[in-house]
PDB file of C-alpha atoms and ligand atoms in Angstrom:
ATOM      1  CA  MET L   1      88.479   6.755  58.607  1.00  0.00           C
ATOM      2  CA  ALA L   2      91.130   7.363  55.873  1.00  0.00           C
ATOM      3  CA  THR L   3      93.322  10.223  56.416  1.00  0.00           C
ATOM      4  CA  PRO L   4      92.017  12.978  53.872  1.00  0.00           C
ATOM      5  CA  LYS L   5      94.044  14.290  51.356  1.00  0.00           C
ATOM      6  CA  ILE L   6      94.461  18.408  52.070  1.00  0.00           C
ATOM      7  CA  LYS L   7      96.136  20.817  50.221  1.00  0.00           C
ATOM      8  CA  LEU L   8      95.802  24.616  51.957  1.00  0.00           C
ATOM      9  CA  TYR L   9      96.720  27.594  50.138  1.00  0.00           C
ATOM     10  CA  THR L  10      97.769  30.255  52.828  1.00  0.00           C
ATOM     11  CA  ASN L  11      99.829  33.257  53.564  1.00  0.00           C
ATOM     12  CA  HIS L  12     101.454  32.846  57.068  1.00  0.00           C
ATOM     13  CA  ARG L  13     101.194  36.953  57.527  1.00  0.00           C
ATOM     14  CA  CYS L  14      97.450  36.478  57.324  1.00  0.00           C
ATOM     15  CA  PRO L  15      95.365  36.008  60.972  1.00  0.00           C
ATOM     16  CA  TRP L  16      92.299  34.589  59.053  1.00  0.00           C
ATOM     17  CA  ALA L  17      94.536  31.754  57.149  1.00  0.00           C
ATOM     18  CA  HIS L  18      96.519  31.064  60.868  1.00  0.00           C
ATOM     19  CA  ARG L  19      93.105  29.519  62.285  1.00  0.00           C
ATOM     20  CA  ALA L  20      93.435  27.434  59.390  1.00  0.00           C
ATOM     21  CA  HIS L  21      96.588  26.003  60.706  1.00  0.00           C
ATOM     22  CA  ILE L  22      95.647  25.571  64.155  1.00  0.00           C
ATOM     23  CA  SER L  23      92.920  23.995  62.900  1.00  0.00           C
ATOM     24  CA  LEU L  24      94.832  21.078  61.039  1.00  0.00           C
ATOM     25  CA  ALA L  25      97.125  21.035  63.974  1.00  0.00           C
ATOM     26  CA  GLU L  26      94.853  19.985  66.771  1.00  0.00           C
ATOM     27  CA  LEU L  27      93.412  17.442  64.228  1.00  0.00           C
ATOM     28  CA  GLY L  28      97.108  16.429  64.183  1.00  0.00           C
ATOM     29  CA  LEU L  29      96.798  16.335  59.746  1.00  0.00           C
ATOM     30  CA  PRO L  30      98.899  16.317  57.557  1.00  0.00           C
ATOM     31  CA  PHE L  31      98.653  18.829  54.714  1.00  0.00           C
ATOM     32  CA  GLU L  32     100.713  19.932  51.770  1.00  0.00           C
ATOM     33  CA  GLU L  33     101.036  24.090  51.299  1.00  0.00           C
ATOM     34  CA  GLU L  34     101.090  26.565  48.485  1.00  0.00           C
ATOM     35  CA  ILE L  35     101.990  29.553  49.691  1.00  0.00           C
ATOM     36  CA  ILE L  36     100.298  32.511  48.349  1.00  0.00           C
ATOM     37  CA  ASP L  37     101.879  36.148  47.312  1.00  0.00           C
ATOM     38  CA  LEU L  38      99.126  38.518  48.085  1.00  0.00           C
ATOM     39  CA  SER L  39     101.950  41.157  47.469  1.00  0.00           C
ATOM     40  CA  THR L  40     101.214  40.907  43.488  1.00  0.00           C
ATOM     41  CA  PRO L  41      97.294  40.151  41.729  1.00  0.00           C
ATOM     42  CA  ARG L  42      96.188  36.651  41.872  1.00  0.00           C
ATOM     43  CA  THR L  43      97.206  34.411  39.266  1.00  0.00           C
ATOM     44  CA  ALA L  44      94.071  33.183  37.122  1.00  0.00           C
ATOM     45  CA  GLU L  45      94.959  30.013  38.290  1.00  0.00           C
ATOM     46  CA  TYR L  46      94.029  30.843  41.602  1.00  0.00           C
ATOM     47  CA  LEU L  47      90.995  32.888  41.280  1.00  0.00           C
ATOM     48  CA  LYS L  48      89.730  29.725  39.865  1.00  0.00           C
ATOM     49  CA  ILE L  49      90.437  27.637  42.918  1.00  0.00           C
ATOM     50  CA  ASN L  50      89.218  31.157  44.926  1.00  0.00           C
ATOM     51  CA  PRO L  51      87.251  33.824  42.959  1.00  0.00           C
ATOM     52  CA  ARG L  52      87.617  35.589  45.507  1.00  0.00           C
ATOM     53  CA  GLY L  53      91.582  35.639  46.007  1.00  0.00           C
ATOM     54  CA  LEU L  54      91.913  35.431  49.596  1.00  0.00           C
ATOM     55  CA  VAL L  55      93.600  32.991  52.015  1.00  0.00           C
ATOM     56  CA  PRO L  56      92.824  30.472  53.364  1.00  0.00           C
ATOM     57  CA  THR L  57      91.495  27.733  51.204  1.00  0.00           C
ATOM     58  CA  ILE L  58      91.736  24.147  51.231  1.00  0.00           C
ATOM     59  CA  GLU L  59      91.501  21.057  49.031  1.00  0.00           C
ATOM     60  CA  TYR L  60      89.870  18.637  51.212  1.00  0.00           C
ATOM     61  CA  ASN L  61      89.609  15.614  49.051  1.00  0.00           C
ATOM     62  CA  GLY L  62      89.202  17.194  46.056  1.00  0.00           C
ATOM     63  CA  GLU L  63      86.606  19.746  46.992  1.00  0.00           C
ATOM     64  CA  ILE L  64      87.432  23.633  47.575  1.00  0.00           C
ATOM     65  CA  LEU L  65      86.132  24.946  51.018  1.00  0.00           C
ATOM     66  CA  THR L  66      87.044  28.918  51.351  1.00  0.00           C
ATOM     67  CA  GLU L  67      86.167  31.620  54.022  1.00  0.00           C
ATOM     68  CA  SER L  68      88.632  30.818  57.415  1.00  0.00           C
ATOM     69  CA  GLY L  69      85.642  29.991  59.390  1.00  0.00           C
ATOM     70  CA  ILE L  70      83.849  27.304  57.679  1.00  0.00           C
ATOM     71  CA  ILE L  71      87.698  25.830  57.004  1.00  0.00           C
ATOM     72  CA  SER L  72      88.189  25.091  60.764  1.00  0.00           C
ATOM     73  CA  ASP L  73      84.362  24.352  61.689  1.00  0.00           C
ATOM     74  CA  PHE L  74      84.127  21.786  58.614  1.00  0.00           C
ATOM     75  CA  LEU L  75      87.557  20.302  59.697  1.00  0.00           C
ATOM     76  CA  ALA L  76      86.362  20.209  63.444  1.00  0.00           C
ATOM     77  CA  ASP L  77      83.176  18.617  62.679  1.00  0.00           C
ATOM     78  CA  ALA L  78      84.901  16.064  59.234  1.00  0.00           C
ATOM     79  CA  HIS L  79      87.159  14.965  61.999  1.00  0.00           C
ATOM     80  CA  PRO L  80      85.705  14.904  66.201  1.00  0.00           C
ATOM     81  CA  SER L  81      87.774  16.222  68.492  1.00  0.00           C
ATOM     82  CA  HIS L  82      88.645  17.383  71.485  1.00  0.00           C
ATOM     83  CA  LEU L  83      87.877  20.842  69.888  1.00  0.00           C
ATOM     84  CA  ILE L  84      84.107  21.370  69.822  1.00  0.00           C
ATOM     85  CA  PRO L  85      81.384  18.075  70.678  1.00  0.00           C
ATOM     86  CA  VAL L  86      79.156  17.218  67.689  1.00  0.00           C
ATOM     87  CA  SER L  87      75.653  18.129  68.691  1.00  0.00           C
ATOM     88  CA  ASN L  88      73.860  15.473  69.442  1.00  0.00           C
ATOM     89  CA  ALA L  89      76.106  14.143  72.056  1.00  0.00           C
ATOM     90  CA  PRO L  90      75.277  14.957  75.994  1.00  0.00           C
ATOM     91  CA  GLY L  91      75.415  18.578  76.174  1.00  0.00           C
ATOM     92  CA  GLY L  92      77.411  18.975  72.343  1.00  0.00           C
ATOM     93  CA  ALA L  93      74.633  21.593  70.728  1.00  0.00           C
ATOM     94  CA  LEU L  94      74.685  23.758  74.161  1.00  0.00           C
ATOM     95  CA  GLN L  95      78.909  23.372  74.095  1.00  0.00           C
ATOM     96  CA  ARG L  96      78.332  24.653  70.688  1.00  0.00           C
ATOM     97  CA  ALA L  97      75.903  27.162  71.150  1.00  0.00           C
ATOM     98  CA  ARG L  98      78.550  28.965  74.016  1.00  0.00           C
ATOM     99  CA  ILE L  99      81.852  28.599  72.040  1.00  0.00           C
ATOM    100  CA  ALA L 100      79.813  30.663  68.950  1.00  0.00           C
ATOM    101  CA  PHE L 101      77.897  32.774  70.949  1.00  0.00           C
ATOM    102  CA  PHE L 102      82.122  33.338  73.011  1.00  0.00           C
ATOM    103  CA  VAL L 103      83.450  34.025  68.462  1.00  0.00           C
ATOM    104  CA  ASP L 104      80.570  35.758  67.595  1.00  0.00           C
ATOM    105  CA  THR L 105      81.431  37.774  70.613  1.00  0.00           C
ATOM    106  CA  PHE L 106      84.900  38.202  69.934  1.00  0.00           C
ATOM    107  CA  ILE L 107      84.382  38.902  66.001  1.00  0.00           C
ATOM    108  CA  SER L 108      81.900  41.123  66.463  1.00  0.00           C
ATOM    109  CA  LYS L 109      82.647  43.634  69.333  1.00  0.00           C
ATOM    110  CA  VAL L 110      86.022  42.992  70.225  1.00  0.00           C
ATOM    111  CA  ASN L 111      88.590  42.444  67.837  1.00  0.00           C
ATOM    112  CA  SER L 112      88.526  45.397  65.033  1.00  0.00           C
ATOM    113  CA  ASN L 113      88.991  48.043  67.388  1.00  0.00           C
ATOM    114  CA  PHE L 114      92.922  45.858  67.335  1.00  0.00           C
ATOM    115  CA  PHE L 115      93.194  46.918  63.409  1.00  0.00           C
ATOM    116  CA  LYS L 116      91.686  50.344  63.812  1.00  0.00           C
ATOM    117  CA  ALA L 117      94.286  51.020  67.174  1.00  0.00           C
ATOM    118  CA  SER L 118      96.830  49.503  64.309  1.00  0.00           C
ATOM    119  CA  PHE L 119      96.777  51.559  62.142  1.00  0.00           C
ATOM    120  CA  ALA L 120      95.069  55.221  62.820  1.00  0.00           C
ATOM    121  CA  LYS L 121      97.074  58.311  62.386  1.00  0.00           C
ATOM    122  CA  THR L 122      96.767  60.100  65.920  1.00  0.00           C
ATOM    123  CA  ASP L 123      97.478  58.884  68.972  1.00  0.00           C
ATOM    124  CA  ASP L 124      94.389  60.026  70.866  1.00  0.00           C
ATOM    125  CA  GLU L 125      92.516  58.078  67.949  1.00  0.00           C
ATOM    126  CA  ILE L 126      95.300  55.004  68.525  1.00  0.00           C
ATOM    127  CA  GLU L 127      94.315  55.731  72.546  1.00  0.00           C
ATOM    128  CA  GLY L 128      90.961  55.935  71.894  1.00  0.00           C
ATOM    129  CA  PHE L 129      90.304  52.133  69.949  1.00  0.00           C
ATOM    130  CA  VAL L 130      92.366  50.815  72.730  1.00  0.00           C
ATOM    131  CA  LYS L 131      89.897  52.218  75.495  1.00  0.00           C
ATOM    132  CA  GLU L 132      86.955  50.800  72.430  1.00  0.00           C
ATOM    133  CA  TYR L 133      89.395  47.540  73.026  1.00  0.00           C
ATOM    134  CA  VAL L 134      89.526  46.944  76.673  1.00  0.00           C
ATOM    135  CA  ASP L 135      86.242  47.752  76.993  1.00  0.00           C
ATOM    136  CA  ALA L 136      84.531  45.716  74.968  1.00  0.00           C
ATOM    137  CA  VAL L 137      86.877  42.776  76.551  1.00  0.00           C
ATOM    138  CA  VAL L 138      85.837  43.880  80.131  1.00  0.00           C
ATOM    139  CA  LYS L 139      81.917  44.248  79.399  1.00  0.00           C
ATOM    140  CA  GLU L 140      81.804  40.974  76.807  1.00  0.00           C
ATOM    141  CA  LEU L 141      84.312  38.754  77.029  1.00  0.00           C
ATOM    142  CA  GLU L 142      85.852  38.661  81.016  1.00  0.00           C
ATOM    143  CA  PRO L 143      82.183  36.963  82.121  1.00  0.00           C
ATOM    144  CA  LEU L 144      81.862  33.994  79.012  1.00  0.00           C
ATOM    145  CA  LEU L 145      85.927  33.554  80.831  1.00  0.00           C
ATOM    146  CA  ALA L 146      85.233  32.762  84.119  1.00  0.00           C
ATOM    147  CA  ASN L 147      85.777  29.135  84.393  1.00  0.00           C
ATOM    148  CA  ALA L 148      88.519  28.843  81.558  1.00  0.00           C
ATOM    149  CA  ALA L 149      91.081  26.434  82.871  1.00  0.00           C
ATOM    150  CA  PRO L 150      92.974  27.605  81.268  1.00  0.00           C
ATOM    151  CA  PHE L 151      90.922  27.694  77.547  1.00  0.00           C
ATOM    152  CA  PHE L 152      87.082  28.089  77.201  1.00  0.00           C
ATOM    153  CA  ASN L 153      84.664  26.506  79.229  1.00  0.00           C
ATOM    154  CA  GLY L 154      86.711  24.985  82.103  1.00  0.00           C
ATOM    155  CA  SER L 155      88.446  22.910  79.459  1.00  0.00           C
ATOM    156  CA  ASP L 156      92.488  21.607  79.283  1.00  0.00           C
ATOM    157  CA  LYS L 157      92.628  21.919  75.645  1.00  0.00           C
ATOM    158  CA  LEU L 158      92.431  24.147  72.741  1.00  0.00           C
ATOM    159  CA  THR L 159      88.543  24.247  71.910  1.00  0.00           C
ATOM    160  CA  GLN L 160      86.995  25.582  68.697  1.00  0.00           C
ATOM    161  CA  ALA L 161      86.790  29.133  70.309  1.00  0.00           C
ATOM    162  CA  GLU L 162      90.259  29.250  71.152  1.00  0.00           C
ATOM    163  CA  VAL L 163      91.189  27.790  67.291  1.00  0.00           C
ATOM    164  CA  LEU L 164      89.213  30.938  66.461  1.00  0.00           C
ATOM    165  CA  THR L 165      90.139  33.522  67.974  1.00  0.00           C
ATOM    166  CA  GLY L 166      93.747  32.572  68.439  1.00  0.00           C
ATOM    167  CA  SER L 167      95.506  34.393  65.629  1.00  0.00           C
ATOM    168  CA  PHE L 168      93.933  37.121  66.897  1.00  0.00           C
ATOM    169  CA  ILE L 169      94.803  36.622  70.466  1.00  0.00           C
ATOM    170  CA  ILE L 170      98.690  35.957  70.224  1.00  0.00           C
ATOM    171  CA  ARG L 171      99.218  39.308  67.844  1.00  0.00           C
ATOM    172  CA  LEU L 172      97.488  41.584  70.476  1.00  0.00           C
ATOM    173  CA  PHE L 173      99.838  39.444  73.392  1.00  0.00           C
ATOM    174  CA  THR L 174     102.876  40.542  71.043  1.00  0.00           C
ATOM    175  CA  LEU L 175     103.008  43.004  69.273  1.00  0.00           C
ATOM    176  CA  PRO L 176     102.527  46.040  71.497  1.00  0.00           C
ATOM    177  CA  LYS L 177     105.998  45.212  72.249  1.00  0.00           C
ATOM    178  CA  HIS L 178     107.366  45.759  68.600  1.00  0.00           C
ATOM    179  CA  GLY L 179     105.361  49.171  69.519  1.00  0.00           C
ATOM    180  CA  ILE L 180     102.641  48.762  67.072  1.00  0.00           C
ATOM    181  CA  LEU L 181      99.943  49.216  69.356  1.00  0.00           C
ATOM    182  CA  PRO L 182     100.368  51.183  73.390  1.00  0.00           C
ATOM    183  CA  ALA L 183     101.969  48.513  76.172  1.00  0.00           C
ATOM    184  CA  HIS L 184      99.565  49.447  78.249  1.00  0.00           C
ATOM    185  CA  ILE L 185      96.859  47.554  76.374  1.00  0.00           C
ATOM    186  CA  LEU L 186      98.352  44.711  77.693  1.00  0.00           C
ATOM    187  CA  THR L 187      98.400  45.895  81.989  1.00  0.00           C
ATOM    188  CA  ASP L 188      94.821  47.800  81.306  1.00  0.00           C
ATOM    189  CA  ILE L 189      93.368  44.042  80.008  1.00  0.00           C
ATOM    190  CA  SER L 190      95.227  42.381  82.768  1.00  0.00           C
ATOM    191  CA  THR L 191      94.176  44.520  85.954  1.00  0.00           C
ATOM    192  CA  LYS L 192      90.734  44.722  84.478  1.00  0.00           C
ATOM    193  CA  ALA L 193      89.773  42.026  82.773  1.00  0.00           C
ATOM    194  CA  PRO L 194      92.280  38.959  84.834  1.00  0.00           C
ATOM    195  CA  ASN L 195      89.730  35.642  83.143  1.00  0.00           C
ATOM    196  CA  PHE L 196      90.386  36.941  79.368  1.00  0.00           C
ATOM    197  CA  TYR L 197      94.344  37.468  80.541  1.00  0.00           C
ATOM    198  CA  LYS L 198      95.162  34.427  82.274  1.00  0.00           C
ATOM    199  CA  TRP L 199      93.284  32.508  78.897  1.00  0.00           C
ATOM    200  CA  GLY L 200      95.125  34.818  76.318  1.00  0.00           C
ATOM    201  CA  GLU L 201      98.373  34.141  77.929  1.00  0.00           C
ATOM    202  CA  ALA L 202      98.149  30.517  77.633  1.00  0.00           C
ATOM    203  CA  VAL L 203      96.356  30.835  74.354  1.00  0.00           C
ATOM    204  CA  SER L 204      99.180  32.991  72.886  1.00  0.00           C
ATOM    205  CA  LYS L 205     101.765  30.174  74.042  1.00  0.00           C
ATOM    206  CA  HIS L 206      99.787  26.872  73.259  1.00  0.00           C
ATOM    207  CA  PRO L 207     101.974  25.734  70.434  1.00  0.00           C
ATOM    208  CA  SER L 208      99.445  24.826  67.687  1.00  0.00           C
ATOM    209  CA  VAL L 209      98.673  28.313  68.127  1.00  0.00           C
ATOM    210  CA  THR L 210     102.164  29.773  67.763  1.00  0.00           C
ATOM    211  CA  GLY L 211     102.936  27.128  64.918  1.00  0.00           C
ATOM    212  CA  ILE L 212     103.447  28.588  61.804  1.00  0.00           C
ATOM    213  CA  TYR L 213     103.340  32.495  63.890  1.00  0.00           C
ATOM    214  CA  ASN L 214     106.754  34.816  63.022  1.00  0.00           C
ATOM    215  CA  GLU L 215     106.523  36.924  65.790  1.00  0.00           C
ATOM    216  CA  GLU L 216     109.644  39.418  63.855  1.00  0.00           C
ATOM    217  CA  ASP L 217     108.264  38.992  60.859  1.00  0.00           C
ATOM    218  CA  ILE L 218     104.505  40.333  61.711  1.00  0.00           C
ATOM    219  CA  ALA L 219     105.510  43.013  63.747  1.00  0.00           C
ATOM    220  CA  LYS L 220     108.315  44.325  60.763  1.00  0.00           C
ATOM    221  CA  SER L 221     105.403  43.523  58.066  1.00  0.00           C
ATOM    222  CA  THR L 222     102.950  45.640  60.237  1.00  0.00           C
ATOM    223  CA  LYS L 223     105.309  48.659  60.661  1.00  0.00           C
ATOM    224  CA  GLU L 224     106.241  48.758  56.712  1.00  0.00           C
ATOM    225  CA  ARG L 225     102.019  48.740  56.097  1.00  0.00           C
ATOM    226  CA  LEU L 226     101.697  51.400  58.797  1.00  0.00           C
ATOM    227  CA  ALA L 227     104.489  53.387  57.567  1.00  0.00           C
ATOM    228  CA  LYS L 228     103.295  53.415  54.053  1.00  0.00           C
ATOM    229  CA  LEU L 229      99.255  53.964  55.651  1.00  0.00           C
ATOM    230  CA  ARG L 230     100.556  57.084  57.795  1.00  0.00           C
ATOM    231  CA  ALA L 231     102.459  58.902  54.847  1.00  0.00           C
ATOM    232  CA  ALA L 232      99.838  58.334  52.456  1.00  0.00           C
TER     233      ALA L 232
HETATM  234  N1  GSH A   1      87.061  36.365  55.109  1.00  0.00           N
HETATM  235  C1  GSH A   1      87.676  36.178  55.194  1.00  0.00           C
HETATM  236  C2  GSH A   1      88.669  36.902  55.011  1.00  0.00           C
HETATM  237  C3  GSH A   1      90.009  36.309  54.659  1.00  0.00           C
HETATM  238  C4  GSH A   1      91.441  37.575  53.809  1.00  0.00           C
HETATM  239  O1  GSH A   1      90.916  38.587  54.022  1.00  0.00           O
HETATM  240  N2  GSH A   1      92.380  37.609  53.758  1.00  0.00           N
HETATM  241  C5  GSH A   1      93.486  38.301  53.464  1.00  0.00           C
HETATM  242  C6  GSH A   1      94.697  38.107  53.875  1.00  0.00           C
HETATM  243  S1  GSH A   1      94.747  38.433  55.736  1.00  0.00           S
HETATM  244  C7  GSH A   1      93.716  38.159  52.036  1.00  0.00           C
HETATM  245  O2  GSH A   1      93.925  36.984  51.480  1.00  0.00           O
HETATM  246  N3  GSH A   1      93.455  39.464  51.035  1.00  0.00           N
HETATM  247  C8  GSH A   1      93.694  39.200  49.610  1.00  0.00           C
HETATM  248  C9  GSH A   1      94.801  40.391  49.454  1.00  0.00           C
HETATM  249  O3  GSH A   1      95.914  41.091  50.254  1.00  0.00           O
HETATM  250  O4  GSH A   1      95.104  40.543  48.469  1.00  0.00           O
HETATM  251  C10 GSH A   1      88.188  34.416  55.886  1.00  0.00           C
HETATM  252  O5  GSH A   1      87.507  34.727  57.020  1.00  0.00           O
HETATM  253  O6  GSH A   1      88.840  34.038  55.532  1.00  0.00           O
END
């Protein structure tokens, strides 16, 4: 297949845009990037490309695609690889369903508690959301990672399960040491959900996940947003 012409509209502080970067890194696809400044209103030019004004957006051989999950799934389907089997490969449909369930569970049952805990105003609220996060990991994700090796469903390479969750996992594993969440969230997880902890450690160290992640900058900008929110 000829190398596609790809332009990614992104912002390196955005975990949703980070998903597209992980896809492109894993698939080894070259791309041009344009950083969208999220601190100012979107330009009319960008709103023509993405009327929602969000990042990420991708232009792929002249076609515009938006929404991070759709972009990452499209790239994985357009460039079949170790990330996810095609649906008519032996066991392909089942593996696709397993990955979809894992990602849906992470996003719908677990992840929102991380942001709620980060931006909560009182210690009691923070501890409540941390507990909800850990409890949901134990109940919902720990059993799904029993055979991780170290990645989803016995894979020694990243899969689409990690592509779509890695940007959040690296934040979970790095931000508590900057005081953004109580450090015990990680010790609680390591004792109560060892499969998840081992998997998360491997995900958060993978070069395709660490690629654009600037820990110091993310910690600083998150703290600034937090301070503004708490002062309001
Ligand atoms: N559902 C969207 C969410 C994308 C999103 O919320 N992006 C944020 C940055 S992390 C954004 O562009 N916000 C626009 C703004 O802050 O004005 C996706 O998955 O692509």
